[in-house]
Coordinates of C-alpha atoms in Angstrom, one line a residue:
M1 CA 168.6 16.1 92.7
K2 CA 172.2 17.2 89.6
H3 CA 175.7 16.0 90.9
T4 CA 177.9 17.8 89.8
G5 CA 182.1 17.7 91.2
T6 CA 186.2 17.0 89.8
T7 CA 187.7 14.3 91.8
R8 CA 187.1 10.2 91.8
R9 CA 186.0 9.8 94.8
G10 CA 184.3 12.8 94.6
F11 CA 181.8 11.6 91.6
L12 CA 181.8 7.6 93.3
G13 CA 180.1 9.9 96.6
T14 CA 177.9 11.7 94.7
T15 CA 176.4 8.9 93.1
A16 CA 175.4 7.4 95.0
A17 CA 174.2 10.2 97.5
L18 CA 171.8 10.3 93.6
G19 CA 171.7 7.1 93.5
A20 CA 170.1 7.0 97.7
L21 CA 167.8 9.9 96.7
G22 CA 166.2 8.3 93.9
L23 CA 166.0 5.0 94.0
A24 CA 166.6 3.2 97.6
P25 CA 164.0 3.8 100.4
A26 CA 164.5 6.4 102.5
W27 CA 165.1 3.7 105.4
T28 CA 167.7 1.8 103.2
T29 CA 169.6 5.1 103.4
A30 CA 169.5 6.2 106.7
A31 CA 170.6 2.5 107.9
F32 CA 173.7 2.2 106.2
A33 CA 175.0 5.8 107.3
Q34 CA 177.3 6.8 109.5
T35 CA 176.1 8.5 112.1
G36 CA 177.5 10.7 114.8
G37 CA 178.9 14.3 113.9
T38 CA 178.4 17.2 113.3
L39 CA 177.1 19.1 110.0
R40 CA 176.6 22.3 109.0
L41 CA 175.0 24.3 107.2
R42 CA 173.9 28.0 106.8
I43 CA 169.9 29.9 106.5
D44 CA 169.6 32.7 105.3
G45 CA 167.3 34.4 109.1
D46 CA 165.0 32.8 111.7
N47 CA 162.0 31.2 111.5
D48 CA 159.3 33.4 112.6
V49 CA 156.5 30.8 112.7
L50 CA 157.2 26.8 112.6
D51 CA 153.3 26.4 112.6
P52 CA 152.6 24.7 109.2
G53 CA 149.7 27.1 109.1
F54 CA 150.7 30.2 109.6
M55 CA 154.2 29.6 108.2
T56 CA 156.5 32.0 105.7
G57 CA 157.7 28.9 103.9
G58 CA 161.2 27.7 103.4
I59 CA 164.0 27.2 105.7
E60 CA 160.8 27.1 108.4
I61 CA 160.3 23.8 105.7
E62 CA 163.1 22.7 106.8
A63 CA 162.2 22.4 110.1
Q64 CA 158.8 21.0 110.1
K65 CA 161.3 17.6 108.1
Q66 CA 163.6 17.1 110.7
C67 CA 160.6 17.6 113.7
L68 CA 157.6 16.4 112.1
P69 CA 156.5 13.6 110.6
F70 CA 155.1 13.4 106.8
L71 CA 153.6 10.7 105.7
A72 CA 154.5 10.8 101.8
Q73 CA 158.5 12.6 100.8
Y74 CA 160.0 13.7 97.2
A75 CA 162.4 10.3 95.7
R76 CA 163.7 10.6 92.2
D77 CA 163.3 8.9 89.6
G78 CA 165.0 10.0 86.6
D79 CA 164.9 13.1 85.4
T80 CA 161.2 14.2 87.3
F81 CA 160.3 13.9 90.6
T82 CA 157.8 12.0 92.5
W83 CA 156.7 10.5 96.0
E84 CA 157.1 7.5 98.0
P85 CA 155.8 6.8 101.3
T86 CA 158.7 7.4 104.9
Y87 CA 159.2 6.1 107.6
F88 CA 156.3 7.2 109.4
V89 CA 153.8 5.4 107.6
T90 CA 154.0 1.2 107.2
K91 CA 151.0 2.5 104.5
L92 CA 149.8 5.4 102.4
E93 CA 147.9 3.4 99.2
Q94 CA 145.3 5.7 96.5
R95 CA 142.9 2.9 97.4
D96 CA 140.7 4.5 94.5
A97 CA 140.2 9.1 93.1
T98 CA 139.3 10.4 96.2
H99 CA 140.8 7.8 99.3
I100 CA 144.7 7.5 100.6
D101 CA 144.9 4.5 103.2
F102 CA 147.3 4.8 105.4
E103 CA 148.5 2.9 108.6
L104 CA 150.7 4.7 111.5
A105 CA 154.0 3.0 112.0
E106 CA 154.0 1.3 115.7
G107 CA 156.7 3.0 118.2
L108 CA 156.3 6.5 117.7
V109 CA 156.0 9.1 120.3
W110 CA 155.9 13.1 120.4
S111 CA 158.0 14.9 123.2
N112 CA 157.2 16.8 126.4
G113 CA 155.3 13.3 127.3
Y114 CA 152.4 13.4 124.9
G115 CA 152.5 10.2 124.0
P116 CA 152.1 7.9 120.1
V117 CA 151.5 9.6 117.1
M118 CA 147.4 8.6 116.3
A119 CA 145.4 8.7 113.8
S120 CA 143.7 11.1 115.6
D121 CA 146.5 14.2 115.3
V122 CA 146.8 12.6 111.5
K123 CA 143.0 14.0 110.8
F124 CA 143.2 16.9 112.7
S125 CA 146.4 18.3 111.3
Y126 CA 145.0 18.5 107.9
E127 CA 141.3 19.6 108.8
R128 CA 143.3 22.6 110.5
M129 CA 144.7 23.1 107.6
K130 CA 141.5 24.2 105.8
D131 CA 141.3 27.8 108.3
S132 CA 144.9 27.5 107.7
D133 CA 147.4 31.2 105.4
W134 CA 147.6 27.6 103.3
S135 CA 144.6 25.9 102.9
G136 CA 144.9 25.9 99.0
Y137 CA 146.6 23.2 99.8
F138 CA 143.3 21.5 101.4
D139 CA 141.2 22.3 98.7
A140 CA 140.7 18.8 98.0
L141 CA 139.7 17.7 101.3
D142 CA 137.7 16.5 101.8
H143 CA 138.4 15.1 105.5
V144 CA 140.4 12.1 107.1
E145 CA 138.6 9.6 108.6
V146 CA 140.1 7.7 111.1
T147 CA 139.8 3.4 111.7
G148 CA 141.7 2.9 114.0
D149 CA 144.6 4.3 116.5
R150 CA 146.9 3.9 114.3
T151 CA 145.2 3.7 110.4
G152 CA 142.7 6.2 108.7
T153 CA 141.4 7.3 105.0
I154 CA 142.1 10.9 103.4
V155 CA 138.8 11.3 101.6
L156 CA 138.8 13.8 98.7
N157 CA 135.7 15.8 98.1
K158 CA 137.2 15.3 94.1
P159 CA 139.8 14.1 92.6
F160 CA 143.0 15.2 92.6
A161 CA 145.8 12.8 91.3
P162 CA 148.7 15.3 93.0
F163 CA 147.1 15.5 96.2
I164 CA 149.8 13.7 97.9
M165 CA 153.2 14.7 95.2
I166 CA 152.1 18.7 96.3
T167 CA 150.2 17.9 99.6
L168 CA 151.2 15.3 101.4
C169 CA 155.2 15.9 100.8
H170 CA 156.0 19.4 101.2
G171 CA 155.6 21.9 104.0
P172 CA 151.7 22.1 104.6
G173 CA 151.9 18.0 104.8
A174 CA 153.2 18.3 108.7
V175 CA 151.9 16.4 111.4
L176 CA 151.0 18.3 114.2
S177 CA 149.4 16.9 118.2
E178 CA 146.6 17.8 118.5
K179 CA 147.1 17.7 122.2
A180 CA 149.7 19.5 122.2
M181 CA 148.4 21.7 120.4
A182 CA 145.6 22.0 122.4
D183 CA 147.5 22.6 125.4
A184 CA 149.7 25.7 123.2
G185 CA 146.6 27.4 122.8
G186 CA 145.9 26.2 118.6
K187 CA 149.2 28.3 117.3
F188 CA 152.8 28.0 118.0
T189 CA 156.0 30.3 116.2
T190 CA 159.3 29.1 116.4
S191 CA 158.9 26.9 119.9
F192 CA 156.8 23.6 118.5
P193 CA 154.1 22.1 120.6
A194 CA 156.3 18.9 120.7
V195 CA 157.6 16.9 117.7
C196 CA 158.4 13.5 116.8
G197 CA 161.0 12.8 113.8
P198 CA 164.7 12.0 115.0
Y199 CA 165.5 16.1 115.8
T200 CA 164.7 18.5 118.4
Y201 CA 165.1 22.3 117.5
E202 CA 167.5 25.2 119.5
A203 CA 167.3 28.2 117.8
T204 CA 169.5 31.1 119.2
P205 CA 167.9 34.4 117.5
G206 CA 170.5 36.2 114.8
Q207 CA 172.6 33.5 115.6
R208 CA 171.6 29.5 114.8
A209 CA 168.8 27.0 114.8
V210 CA 170.3 24.1 116.3
F211 CA 169.0 20.5 115.7
S212 CA 170.0 18.1 118.4
A213 CA 170.2 13.9 118.6
N214 CA 165.6 13.2 120.0
P215 CA 166.1 11.0 122.4
D216 CA 162.8 10.0 122.0
W217 CA 163.1 9.2 117.8
T218 CA 162.9 5.5 117.8
G219 CA 162.7 5.9 113.6
P220 CA 166.4 4.8 111.8
K221 CA 169.0 7.5 113.2
P222 CA 170.3 10.6 110.5
A223 CA 174.1 10.7 109.0
F224 CA 174.7 13.9 111.8
D225 CA 173.4 13.4 115.8
R226 CA 173.8 17.8 115.7
V227 CA 172.7 19.6 112.6
E228 CA 174.0 23.4 112.9
C229 CA 171.7 26.1 110.7
N230 CA 174.6 29.1 111.1
V231 CA 172.2 32.9 110.7
I232 CA 174.3 34.1 107.4
T233 CA 172.3 36.4 105.8
E234 CA 173.8 37.0 102.8
V235 CA 174.4 33.9 100.0
K236 CA 177.8 35.3 99.0
A237 CA 179.5 35.6 103.0
A238 CA 178.3 31.7 103.2
E239 CA 180.5 31.2 100.0
L240 CA 183.1 32.9 102.0
A241 CA 182.2 30.2 105.3
F242 CA 182.6 27.6 103.0
E243 CA 185.3 28.2 100.5
A244 CA 187.2 28.7 104.3
G245 CA 185.6 25.1 105.8
E246 CA 183.6 26.9 108.3
L247 CA 179.9 24.7 106.3
D248 CA 179.1 21.7 105.0
C249 CA 177.2 22.8 102.4
T250 CA 175.5 25.5 100.8
E251 CA 173.3 27.9 98.1
V252 CA 175.5 29.7 95.7
G253 CA 175.0 32.7 93.5
A254 CA 175.4 32.8 90.0
D255 CA 177.9 34.0 89.2
T256 CA 179.4 31.3 91.6
L257 CA 177.9 28.7 90.4
A258 CA 179.2 29.9 86.8
R259 CA 182.4 30.0 88.1
Y260 CA 182.6 26.8 90.3
T261 CA 181.4 25.5 86.6
K262 CA 184.3 26.4 84.9
D263 CA 186.6 25.3 87.6
M264 CA 185.6 23.7 90.7
P265 CA 188.0 23.6 93.8
E266 CA 189.2 19.8 94.7
G267 CA 186.5 17.7 97.1
T268 CA 184.3 19.7 96.3
G269 CA 180.3 18.9 94.1
I270 CA 178.1 20.7 93.7
A271 CA 174.0 20.1 93.9
V272 CA 170.7 21.1 91.5
A273 CA 167.5 20.7 93.4
G274 CA 165.4 22.1 90.6
E275 CA 164.4 24.8 88.8
L276 CA 161.1 25.7 90.6
Q277 CA 161.6 29.3 90.7
Y278 CA 159.7 32.0 88.9
M279 CA 160.7 34.9 89.4
W280 CA 159.6 38.2 88.0
M281 CA 159.1 41.8 88.8
G282 CA 155.1 42.9 89.8
M283 CA 153.5 45.9 89.5
N284 CA 149.9 47.3 91.7
T285 CA 147.8 47.7 89.3
E286 CA 146.0 49.6 92.0
H287 CA 148.2 51.8 92.5
P288 CA 148.0 55.3 91.4
K289 CA 150.7 55.3 89.1
L290 CA 151.1 52.5 87.7
Q291 CA 146.4 52.0 87.6
D292 CA 146.6 53.3 83.4
I293 CA 147.3 48.7 82.2
R294 CA 149.2 51.4 78.7
V295 CA 151.8 52.4 82.0
R296 CA 152.3 48.1 82.9
K297 CA 152.2 47.4 79.4
A298 CA 155.1 50.0 78.6
I299 CA 156.6 48.5 81.7
Q300 CA 156.7 45.6 79.9
H301 CA 158.0 46.4 76.6
A302 CA 161.1 48.5 78.5
V303 CA 162.1 45.4 80.5
D304 CA 165.4 43.5 78.4
V305 CA 165.3 40.3 80.7
D306 CA 168.5 39.0 78.3
T307 CA 171.0 41.8 79.3
I308 CA 169.5 40.6 83.6
L309 CA 170.1 37.5 82.7
Q310 CA 173.6 37.5 81.1
G311 CA 175.0 40.7 83.4
A312 CA 173.6 39.3 86.9
Y313 CA 172.1 35.6 86.0
S314 CA 176.1 34.9 84.5
G315 CA 174.3 33.3 82.4
T316 CA 173.6 30.4 84.7
T317 CA 169.0 30.3 84.6
A318 CA 166.9 29.6 82.0
K319 CA 164.2 32.7 80.9
S320 CA 161.0 32.8 82.3
H321 CA 157.5 32.9 80.3
G322 CA 155.3 33.2 82.8
I323 CA 154.8 30.9 86.6
I324 CA 155.2 27.9 85.5
C325 CA 158.6 26.0 86.1
P326 CA 160.5 24.9 83.0
G327 CA 159.7 20.6 82.9
L328 CA 155.6 21.1 84.4
T329 CA 152.1 21.3 83.1
G330 CA 152.0 24.7 81.2
Q331 CA 155.3 25.9 80.5
R332 CA 155.2 28.7 77.8
D333 CA 157.8 28.8 75.1
S334 CA 156.9 32.3 74.8
A335 CA 155.2 35.6 76.3
G336 CA 152.3 38.1 74.7
Y337 CA 154.9 40.6 74.7
N338 CA 159.2 40.7 73.4
Y339 CA 161.1 43.6 74.0
D340 CA 160.3 46.4 72.2
P341 CA 161.7 50.9 73.8
A342 CA 160.3 52.2 71.1
K343 CA 157.2 50.4 71.4
A344 CA 157.0 51.5 74.9
R345 CA 157.5 55.1 74.9
A346 CA 155.1 55.1 72.3
L347 CA 152.6 53.7 74.8
L348 CA 153.7 55.7 77.6
D349 CA 153.0 58.5 75.2
E350 CA 149.3 58.2 74.0
A351 CA 148.9 57.4 78.4
G352 CA 149.8 60.8 79.3
A353 CA 152.6 59.6 81.8
S354 CA 155.8 61.9 81.8
G355 CA 158.5 62.8 84.1
L356 CA 156.7 58.9 85.8
E357 CA 158.8 58.3 89.4
L358 CA 158.8 54.9 90.5
T359 CA 160.5 52.2 93.3
L360 CA 161.6 49.2 92.6
R361 CA 161.6 47.6 95.5
T362 CA 164.2 43.8 95.9
L363 CA 165.4 42.0 98.6
N364 CA 169.4 42.6 98.4
N365 CA 170.9 40.3 97.9
Q366 CA 173.5 40.2 94.8
E367 CA 171.5 39.2 91.7
R368 CA 168.5 40.9 92.8
M369 CA 170.5 43.8 93.5
L370 CA 171.7 44.0 89.4
A371 CA 169.1 43.0 88.1
A372 CA 167.8 46.1 89.9
Q373 CA 169.9 48.4 89.0
I374 CA 169.2 46.8 84.5
I375 CA 165.9 47.4 84.9
Q376 CA 166.5 51.0 86.3
A377 CA 168.8 51.7 83.6
N378 CA 166.0 49.8 81.2
L379 CA 163.1 52.2 82.3
M380 CA 165.1 55.6 82.2
Q381 CA 166.0 55.0 78.6
I382 CA 162.1 55.8 78.2
G383 CA 161.9 58.7 80.3
I384 CA 160.9 56.6 84.0
T385 CA 163.1 57.3 87.1
V386 CA 163.0 54.2 88.9
K387 CA 164.9 54.0 92.9
V388 CA 165.5 51.0 94.2
L389 CA 164.9 49.9 97.3
P390 CA 167.2 47.2 98.9
L391 CA 165.8 44.9 102.1
D392 CA 166.5 42.6 104.3
S393 CA 164.1 39.3 104.1
G394 CA 162.4 40.4 107.2
P395 CA 160.6 43.5 105.9
F396 CA 160.8 42.2 102.1
W397 CA 157.8 39.7 102.9
E398 CA 155.5 41.7 104.5
M399 CA 155.0 45.0 102.2
G400 CA 152.6 43.4 100.3
Q401 CA 150.4 41.4 103.1
E402 CA 148.0 44.1 104.4
S403 CA 147.8 41.6 107.5
K404 CA 151.2 43.1 108.2
G405 CA 150.9 46.5 108.8
D406 CA 150.3 49.9 105.7
T407 CA 153.7 49.1 103.7
W408 CA 151.3 47.5 100.9
Q409 CA 149.6 50.3 99.7
D410 CA 152.6 52.5 98.7
L411 CA 154.5 49.3 96.9
E412 CA 154.7 50.9 93.2
L413 CA 157.4 48.3 91.9
W414 CA 159.1 45.3 92.4
L415 CA 161.2 41.8 92.2
M416 CA 159.6 38.3 93.7
R417 CA 160.3 34.4 93.8
F418 CA 158.3 32.3 94.7
G419 CA 159.4 29.1 94.7
T420 CA 156.7 25.8 93.9
T421 CA 155.9 22.3 93.9
P422 CA 156.3 19.7 90.8
D423 CA 152.4 21.0 90.5
P424 CA 151.2 23.5 88.1
Y425 CA 148.1 23.7 90.6
E426 CA 150.5 24.9 93.0
A427 CA 152.2 28.6 91.5
T428 CA 148.8 29.7 90.9
Q429 CA 146.9 29.2 93.6
W430 CA 148.9 32.9 95.4
F431 CA 147.1 34.3 91.9
T432 CA 143.7 34.6 92.8
S433 CA 140.6 37.1 94.1
D434 CA 140.6 35.8 97.8
Q435 CA 145.1 36.2 97.9
V436 CA 144.3 39.8 97.1
G437 CA 146.4 41.3 100.6
I438 CA 148.4 38.6 101.1
W439 CA 150.3 36.4 98.2
N440 CA 148.9 38.4 95.7
W441 CA 150.4 41.9 95.6
E442 CA 149.7 43.0 92.3
R443 CA 145.9 42.9 93.4
W444 CA 143.6 42.2 90.1
T445 CA 141.0 39.9 90.1
D446 CA 139.8 38.2 87.4
E447 CA 136.1 35.8 87.8
E448 CA 137.9 33.1 84.6
Y449 CA 141.6 32.9 85.6
D450 CA 139.7 31.5 90.4
R451 CA 137.2 29.3 87.7
L452 CA 140.1 27.9 85.3
Y453 CA 142.4 27.5 88.7
Q454 CA 139.2 25.7 90.2
D455 CA 139.2 23.8 86.8
G456 CA 142.9 22.6 87.8
I457 CA 142.8 21.2 90.0
N458 CA 140.0 19.1 89.4
E459 CA 141.5 18.5 86.0
T460 CA 143.6 14.8 85.4
D461 CA 143.3 14.7 81.3
P462 CA 146.8 16.1 80.9
Q463 CA 145.7 18.4 77.5
K464 CA 143.8 19.7 78.3
R465 CA 145.5 20.5 82.5
H466 CA 148.2 22.2 80.0
D467 CA 145.4 24.0 78.6
I468 CA 144.1 25.7 81.4
Y469 CA 147.1 26.8 82.9
V470 CA 148.8 28.3 79.7
R471 CA 145.3 30.3 79.4
M472 CA 146.2 31.7 82.9
Q473 CA 149.8 32.8 82.4
E474 CA 147.9 35.1 79.8
I475 CA 145.2 36.7 81.5
M476 CA 148.0 37.4 84.1
E477 CA 150.1 38.9 81.6
N478 CA 147.4 40.9 79.5
T479 CA 147.2 42.7 83.6
G480 CA 150.2 43.9 82.3
A481 CA 150.8 44.1 86.3
Y482 CA 154.1 41.2 85.1
V483 CA 157.4 41.3 83.4
W484 CA 158.6 37.5 83.2
I485 CA 162.3 37.5 84.1
N486 CA 163.7 34.0 84.6
H487 CA 163.7 30.6 86.5
E488 CA 167.5 29.9 88.8
P489 CA 168.0 26.7 89.7
E490 CA 168.5 26.0 93.3
A491 CA 172.1 25.2 93.3
F492 CA 174.3 24.2 96.1
V493 CA 178.3 23.7 96.4
H494 CA 179.0 20.9 99.3
S495 CA 182.1 19.1 100.6
T496 CA 182.4 15.5 98.4
A497 CA 182.8 14.2 102.3
V498 CA 178.7 14.9 101.9
G499 CA 175.3 13.1 100.2
V500 CA 172.9 16.8 99.6
N501 CA 169.0 15.7 100.4
A502 CA 166.8 18.5 98.7
A503 CA 163.2 19.2 96.9
P504 CA 162.8 19.4 93.6
S505 CA 162.3 23.3 95.0
G506 CA 165.2 24.0 97.4
E507 CA 164.8 23.7 100.6
L508 CA 166.8 21.6 102.3
N509 CA 166.1 17.8 104.2
Y510 CA 168.7 17.7 107.2
R511 CA 168.0 14.6 108.0
R512 CA 168.5 12.7 104.6
F513 CA 171.5 14.0 103.9
T514 CA 174.7 11.2 104.1
K515 CA 177.9 10.2 104.7
T516 CA 180.1 9.4 101.4

């Protein structure tokens, strides 16, 4: 995470926080932090499903990080991220390519009388994920061997070096109480059956989620006894709340990031978690208006991405050439098409597509709306009329999922942004054939892509992995269903009295915040 600020106090504070994030064990960080008080943050909506197997992600992962055990967590190593054991374990070691030994810390107990955290809970939690919506994270898991009450071995079915980094550190790596889950019927939505962590959780829908000190917690205390996460759907409203002193930290949009970078308010710092976001405009290859690949490729050539980066993002984001983010294996430095309105018109003429009218759906935040309007103007130049349809986060994230209704049948164009973890495996898993109707909203299938996805998991040679992921992006691009746009930084403004901790993909970890 990169921090900037203006005052010397701010500089020292953010530098201390950076050091704590990257170099010191989490236990040490918590031990030196002054405890007490309330941390005031923002979330962009209600948590719908806190169950790791069936969540959407984002703020739901943030909640899991405060209330459930994880065996590993992200740590900073220079300009890259690596992992370290959490304070939930006294041992986490990769014995060989397919065996990871662990030992849980003593004294960890579940709430609601469910007793100590057991190695059998780890076995239950991880093996359960193989049949969940997030099963892709556990492709490499064979089983978990329980060797004692607190000890066990995670056994992989094939070598997969990033397993700890992309699975155990991320939301799907949360551990649940086997007994509590049985009493809950095997799944849960917005109420944890049992927690083990520094905080308990309660929420008032539409208002806030509150994390209070867990009386059963025996680990190191976090810096703040209470964390209030206020539901503020609009980034601009959150920025105003921060400037009014009502929030201690909030994510900011591109124009505010540009403004703060030029003229930082006193007592304010900026923390950039990473650029592990990839945004594109998607097209439904099965929709009658877009089934002709020449129409889709015409749209690829018609969108002026450079204008979007300046007009909607104030030049604060990196241009995208695929789904692999900056700094990761497989990132491309160019796309296979360019902005060429004349070629776009020729492709439309060749396809016999005239008078085409399309709907572009997007989240209703400022940057996406501006991007959508620029695309609307671009496509108008080649004779395509576009209606922009802004949506709240709830209906937006459901519209391509067949299990959520029939909207997927009407999808034509949409602006999408996914976050990822620091490995290309994460980004590529959402576009395999079995993801059609789940997260592959473009609804294409390709046998080579599916095969390369498995090859990428198994391959450990860095250059061969790079080549695999470059080819996978070429296959995606050749469907004509993608216009690559940008990699947005996950940027936060914060009081310099607060040290921020965020995953490289932007999820905040409240229990690792510090007072400076």
